[in-house]
Amino acid sequence: MSDLKKVESSSVSIKSTTSTISFTGSIRSKLDVLKEKIHRSNEQRKQNRMEQTSMRTITEYLALK
């Protein structure tokens, strides 16, 4: 009888651990997606700054002529 309880307990423990691992993997995936979005956003911001600087430089150059 106690062996059956041990097996049931082990089964519950394995299910719980599997569920936790699955949940952790899901969170990790979501974090990876968020990191990628942040990275793309930062790259876009950098690109926009470079374009603004270029436009300012061109405008200043044309103003000097």
A tleap script that builds the chain and sets N, CA, C and O, in Angstrom:
source leaprc.protein.ff14SB
mol = sequence {
  NMET SER ASP LEU LYS LYS VAL GLU SER SER
  SER VAL SER ILE LYS SER THR THR SER THR
  ILE SER PHE THR GLY SER ILE ARG SER LYS
  LEU ASP VAL LEU LYS GLU LYS ILE HIE ARG
  SER ASN GLU GLN ARG LYS GLN ASN ARG MET
  GLU GLN THR SER MET ARG THR ILE THR GLU
  TYR LEU ALA LEU CLYS
}
set mol.1.N position { 0.817 -1.194 0.000 }
set mol.1.CA position { 0.000 0.000 0.000 }
set mol.1.C position { 0.861 1.259 0.000 }
set mol.1.O position { 0.569 2.209 -0.726 }
set mol.2.N position { 1.914 1.274 0.804 }
set mol.2.CA position { 2.759 2.459 0.855 }
set mol.2.C position { 3.536 2.632 -0.453 }
set mol.2.O position { 3.855 3.756 -0.840 }
set mol.3.N position { 3.843 1.522 -1.134 }
set mol.3.CA position { 4.519 1.617 -2.431 }
set mol.3.C position { 3.627 2.318 -3.449 }
set mol.3.O position { 4.107 3.109 -4.261 }
set mol.4.N position { 2.335 2.031 -3.405 }
set mol.4.CA position { 1.382 2.667 -4.313 }
set mol.4.C position { 1.325 4.169 -4.051 }
set mol.4.O position { 1.274 4.966 -4.987 }
set mol.5.N position { 1.333 4.547 -2.788 }
set mol.5.CA position { 1.310 5.971 -2.436 }
set mol.5.C position { 2.587 6.659 -2.928 }
set mol.5.O position { 2.544 7.789 -3.415 }
set mol.6.N position { 3.726 5.965 -2.798 }
set mol.6.CA position { 4.992 6.526 -3.275 }
set mol.6.C position { 4.944 6.740 -4.788 }
set mol.6.O position { 5.397 7.769 -5.290 }
set mol.7.N position { 4.397 5.768 -5.506 }
set mol.7.CA position { 4.295 5.877 -6.966 }
set mol.7.C position { 3.375 7.027 -7.340 }
set mol.7.O position { 3.690 7.809 -8.238 }
set mol.8.N position { 2.227 7.138 -6.652 }
set mol.8.CA position { 1.295 8.230 -6.930 }
set mol.8.C position { 1.952 9.571 -6.632 }
set mol.8.O position { 1.821 10.524 -7.401 }
set mol.9.N position { 2.657 9.635 -5.512 }
set mol.9.CA position { 3.344 10.862 -5.124 }
set mol.9.C position { 4.410 11.225 -6.160 }
set mol.9.O position { 4.545 12.388 -6.539 }
set mol.10.N position { 5.161 10.225 -6.611 }
set mol.10.CA position { 6.187 10.459 -7.633 }
set mol.10.C position { 5.556 10.941 -8.926 }
set mol.10.O position { 6.084 11.831 -9.593 }
set mol.11.N position { 4.419 10.347 -9.276 }
set mol.11.CA position { 3.724 10.730 -10.504 }
set mol.11.C position { 3.276 12.186 -10.433 }
set mol.11.O position { 3.441 12.940 -11.392 }
set mol.12.N position { 2.714 12.572 -9.301 }
set mol.12.CA position { 2.277 13.963 -9.110 }
set mol.12.C position { 3.481 14.893 -9.168 }
set mol.12.O position { 3.426 15.958 -9.783 }
set mol.13.N position { 4.571 14.481 -8.523 }
set mol.13.CA position { 5.789 15.285 -8.513 }
set mol.13.C position { 6.333 15.468 -9.929 }
set mol.13.O position { 6.748 16.566 -10.299 }
set mol.14.N position { 6.331 14.396 -10.719 }
set mol.14.CA position { 6.822 14.474 -12.104 }
set mol.14.C position { 5.927 15.389 -12.931 }
set mol.14.O position { 6.418 16.209 -13.706 }
set mol.15.N position { 4.610 15.250 -12.766 }
set mol.15.CA position { 3.681 16.115 -13.503 }
set mol.15.C position { 3.899 17.574 -13.128 }
set mol.15.O position { 3.910 18.454 -13.988 }
set mol.16.N position { 4.072 17.820 -11.830 }
set mol.16.CA position { 4.294 19.182 -11.353 }
set mol.16.C position { 5.591 19.744 -11.927 }
set mol.16.O position { 5.626 20.885 -12.387 }
set mol.17.N position { 6.650 18.947 -11.899 }
set mol.17.CA position { 7.946 19.379 -12.435 }
set mol.17.C position { 7.853 19.641 -13.934 }
set mol.17.O position { 8.382 20.636 -14.431 }
set mol.18.N position { 7.179 18.742 -14.654 }
set mol.18.CA position { 7.008 18.912 -16.101 }
set mol.18.C position { 6.238 20.184 -16.404 }
set mol.18.O position { 6.575 20.923 -17.329 }
set mol.19.N position { 5.203 20.433 -15.617 }
set mol.19.CA position { 4.402 21.644 -15.790 }
set mol.19.C position { 5.251 22.886 -15.537 }
set mol.19.O position { 5.171 23.864 -16.281 }
set mol.20.N position { 6.063 22.842 -14.485 }
set mol.20.CA position { 6.937 23.970 -14.158 }
set mol.20.C position { 7.947 24.215 -15.271 }
set mol.20.O position { 8.185 25.360 -15.655 }
set mol.21.N position { 8.541 23.148 -15.787 }
set mol.21.CA position { 9.516 23.277 -16.876 }
set mol.21.C position { 8.849 23.879 -18.107 }
set mol.21.O position { 9.417 24.750 -18.766 }
set mol.22.N position { 7.652 23.415 -18.411 }
set mol.22.CA position { 6.911 23.926 -19.563 }
set mol.22.C position { 6.609 25.409 -19.381 }
set mol.22.O position { 6.773 26.201 -20.308 }
set mol.23.N position { 6.167 25.779 -18.182 }
set mol.23.CA position { 5.841 27.171 -17.882 }
set mol.23.C position { 7.094 28.040 -17.978 }
set mol.23.O position { 7.055 29.138 -18.533 }
set mol.24.N position { 8.207 27.541 -17.433 }
set mol.24.CA position { 9.474 28.272 -17.489 }
set mol.24.C position { 9.910 28.471 -18.938 }
set mol.24.O position { 10.376 29.548 -19.311 }
set mol.25.N position { 9.759 27.428 -19.752 }
set mol.25.CA position { 10.099 27.539 -21.174 }
set mol.25.C position { 9.238 28.569 -21.865 }
set mol.25.O position { 9.715 29.316 -22.719 }
set mol.26.N position { 7.966 28.613 -21.499 }
set mol.26.CA position { 7.036 29.581 -22.080 }
set mol.26.C position { 7.457 31.008 -21.720 }
set mol.26.O position { 7.460 31.898 -22.571 }
set mol.27.N position { 7.806 31.212 -20.464 }
set mol.27.CA position { 8.261 32.539 -20.020 }
set mol.27.C position { 9.538 32.923 -20.758 }
set mol.27.O position { 9.696 34.061 -21.198 }
set mol.28.N position { 10.445 31.960 -20.888 }
set mol.28.CA position { 11.711 32.223 -21.573 }
set mol.28.C position { 11.455 32.647 -23.022 }
set mol.28.O position { 12.092 33.571 -23.528 }
set mol.29.N position { 10.523 31.967 -23.678 }
set mol.29.CA position { 10.173 32.313 -25.064 }
set mol.29.C position { 9.622 33.729 -25.143 }
set mol.29.O position { 9.992 34.500 -26.028 }
set mol.30.N position { 8.739 34.062 -24.215 }
set mol.30.CA position { 8.152 35.408 -24.202 }
set mol.30.C position { 9.222 36.465 -23.949 }
set mol.30.O position { 9.199 37.533 -24.560 }
set mol.31.N position { 10.157 36.171 -23.051 }
set mol.31.CA position { 11.245 37.113 -22.786 }
set mol.31.C position { 12.121 37.304 -24.022 }
set mol.31.O position { 12.541 38.421 -24.324 }
set mol.32.N position { 12.395 36.215 -24.731 }
set mol.32.CA position { 13.187 36.310 -25.960 }
set mol.32.C position { 12.496 37.205 -26.983 }
set mol.32.O position { 13.144 38.016 -27.644 }
set mol.33.N position { 11.173 37.057 -27.111 }
set mol.33.CA position { 10.408 37.894 -28.046 }
set mol.33.C position { 10.495 39.356 -27.623 }
set mol.33.O position { 10.703 40.233 -28.462 }
set mol.34.N position { 10.337 39.626 -26.324 }
set mol.34.CA position { 10.415 41.003 -25.833 }
set mol.34.C position { 11.809 41.592 -26.051 }
set mol.34.O position { 11.941 42.752 -26.442 }
set mol.35.N position { 12.850 40.791 -25.798 }
set mol.35.CA position { 14.219 41.272 -26.024 }
set mol.35.C position { 14.427 41.635 -27.487 }
set mol.35.O position { 15.055 42.646 -27.798 }
set mol.36.N position { 13.900 40.811 -28.381 }
set mol.36.CA position { 14.027 41.072 -29.816 }
set mol.36.C position { 13.291 42.353 -30.199 }
set mol.36.O position { 13.794 43.144 -30.998 }
set mol.37.N position { 12.098 42.562 -29.631 }
set mol.37.CA position { 11.337 43.786 -29.912 }
set mol.37.C position { 12.102 45.015 -29.431 }
set mol.37.O position { 12.167 46.028 -30.127 }
set mol.38.N position { 12.678 44.918 -28.236 }
set mol.38.CA position { 13.459 46.032 -27.691 }
set mol.38.C position { 14.667 46.299 -28.578 }
set mol.38.O position { 14.988 47.452 -28.866 }
set mol.39.N position { 15.332 45.239 -29.008 }
set mol.39.CA position { 16.504 45.380 -29.872 }
set mol.39.C position { 16.128 46.087 -31.176 }
set mol.39.O position { 16.811 47.015 -31.608 }
set mol.40.N position { 15.026 45.634 -31.798 }
set mol.40.CA position { 14.583 46.262 -33.051 }
set mol.40.C position { 14.206 47.719 -32.834 }
set mol.40.O position { 14.503 48.578 -33.664 }
set mol.41.N position { 13.549 47.992 -31.710 }
set mol.41.CA position { 13.156 49.363 -31.388 }
set mol.41.C position { 14.391 50.249 -31.218 }
set mol.41.O position { 14.424 51.375 -31.713 }
set mol.42.N position { 15.395 49.742 -30.523 }
set mol.42.CA position { 16.635 50.505 -30.332 }
set mol.42.C position { 17.344 50.744 -31.660 }
set mol.42.O position { 17.862 51.834 -31.904 }
set mol.43.N position { 17.368 49.728 -32.515 }
set mol.43.CA position { 17.989 49.879 -33.834 }
set mol.43.C position { 17.248 50.932 -34.658 }
set mol.43.O position { 17.871 51.754 -35.330 }
set mol.44.N position { 15.915 50.900 -34.601 }
set mol.44.CA position { 15.113 51.874 -35.344 }
set mol.44.C position { 15.369 53.287 -34.821 }
set mol.44.O position { 15.488 54.234 -35.599 }
set mol.45.N position { 15.453 53.419 -33.505 }
set mol.45.CA position { 15.717 54.727 -32.894 }
set mol.45.C position { 17.083 55.247 -33.342 }
set mol.45.O position { 17.235 56.425 -33.663 }
set mol.46.N position { 18.078 54.348 -33.358 }
set mol.46.CA position { 19.421 54.724 -33.792 }
set mol.46.C position { 19.396 55.183 -35.255 }
set mol.46.O position { 20.010 56.188 -35.614 }
set mol.47.N position { 18.677 54.429 -36.086 }
set mol.47.CA position { 18.552 54.773 -37.506 }
set mol.47.C position { 17.882 56.139 -37.673 }
set mol.47.O position { 18.320 56.957 -38.481 }
set mol.48.N position { 16.821 56.376 -36.905 }
set mol.48.CA position { 16.115 57.658 -36.981 }
set mol.48.C position { 17.027 58.812 -36.579 }
set mol.48.O position { 17.006 59.872 -37.205 }
set mol.49.N position { 17.830 58.606 -35.531 }
set mol.49.CA position { 18.765 59.651 -35.097 }
set mol.49.C position { 19.780 59.951 -36.190 }
set mol.49.O position { 20.098 61.112 -36.447 }
set mol.50.N position { 20.290 58.901 -36.834 }
set mol.50.CA position { 21.267 59.096 -37.906 }
set mol.50.C position { 20.639 59.878 -39.061 }
set mol.50.O position { 21.274 60.766 -39.631 }
set mol.51.N position { 19.395 59.548 -39.404 }
set mol.51.CA position { 18.716 60.254 -40.490 }
set mol.51.C position { 18.480 61.714 -40.125 }
set mol.51.O position { 18.652 62.598 -40.964 }
set mol.52.N position { 18.084 61.972 -38.875 }
set mol.52.CA position { 17.867 63.352 -38.437 }
set mol.52.C position { 19.172 64.139 -38.490 }
set mol.52.O position { 19.191 65.295 -38.913 }
set mol.53.N position { 20.260 63.505 -38.059 }
set mol.53.CA position { 21.564 64.163 -38.093 }
set mol.53.C position { 21.960 64.471 -39.533 }
set mol.53.O position { 22.473 65.552 -39.822 }
set mol.54.N position { 21.724 63.527 -40.428 }
set mol.54.CA position { 22.042 63.740 -41.840 }
set mol.54.C position { 21.229 64.890 -42.411 }
set mol.54.O position { 21.762 65.746 -43.117 }
set mol.55.N position { 19.939 64.910 -42.105 }
set mol.55.CA position { 19.072 65.982 -42.607 }
set mol.55.C position { 19.519 67.332 -42.053 }
set mol.55.O position { 19.527 68.327 -42.778 }
set mol.56.N position { 19.891 67.373 -40.771 }
set mol.56.CA position { 20.342 68.616 -40.160 }
set mol.56.C position { 21.627 69.089 -40.840 }
set mol.56.O position { 21.784 70.274 -41.136 }
set mol.57.N position { 22.539 68.153 -41.082 }
set mol.57.CA position { 23.807 68.489 -41.732 }
set mol.57.C position { 23.557 69.030 -43.135 }
set mol.57.O position { 24.153 70.032 -43.531 }
set mol.58.N position { 22.685 68.378 -43.882 }
set mol.58.CA position { 22.360 68.831 -45.240 }
set mol.58.C position { 21.717 70.212 -45.193 }
set mol.58.O position { 22.059 71.089 -45.986 }
set mol.59.N position { 20.781 70.403 -44.261 }
set mol.59.CA position { 20.097 71.695 -44.134 }
set mol.59.C position { 21.101 72.795 -43.791 }
set mol.59.O position { 21.057 73.881 -44.370 }
set mol.60.N position { 22.006 72.516 -42.850 }
set mol.60.CA position { 23.018 73.508 -42.471 }
set mol.60.C position { 23.944 73.803 -43.650 }
set mol.60.O position { 24.311 74.956 -43.876 }
set mol.61.N position { 24.317 72.787 -44.388 }
set mol.61.CA position { 25.179 72.964 -45.554 }
set mol.61.C position { 24.496 73.852 -46.591 }
set mol.61.O position { 25.103 74.776 -47.132 }
set mol.62.N position { 23.228 73.560 -46.858 }
set mol.62.CA position { 22.489 74.353 -47.845 }
set mol.62.C position { 22.287 75.784 -47.365 }
set mol.62.O position { 22.273 76.712 -48.174 }
set mol.63.N position { 22.131 75.973 -46.064 }
set mol.63.CA position { 21.936 77.316 -45.514 }
set mol.63.C position { 23.201 78.151 -45.675 }
set mol.63.O position { 23.122 79.374 -45.791 }
set mol.64.N position { 24.358 77.513 -45.683 }
set mol.64.CA position { 25.619 78.237 -45.817 }
set mol.64.C position { 25.865 78.700 -47.251 }
set mol.64.O position { 26.619 79.646 -47.478 }
set mol.65.N position { 25.239 78.044 -48.205 }
set mol.65.CA position { 25.462 78.404 -49.608 }
set mol.65.C position { 24.826 79.717 -49.959 }
set mol.65.O position { 24.922 80.164 -51.102 }
savepdb mol mol.pdb
quit
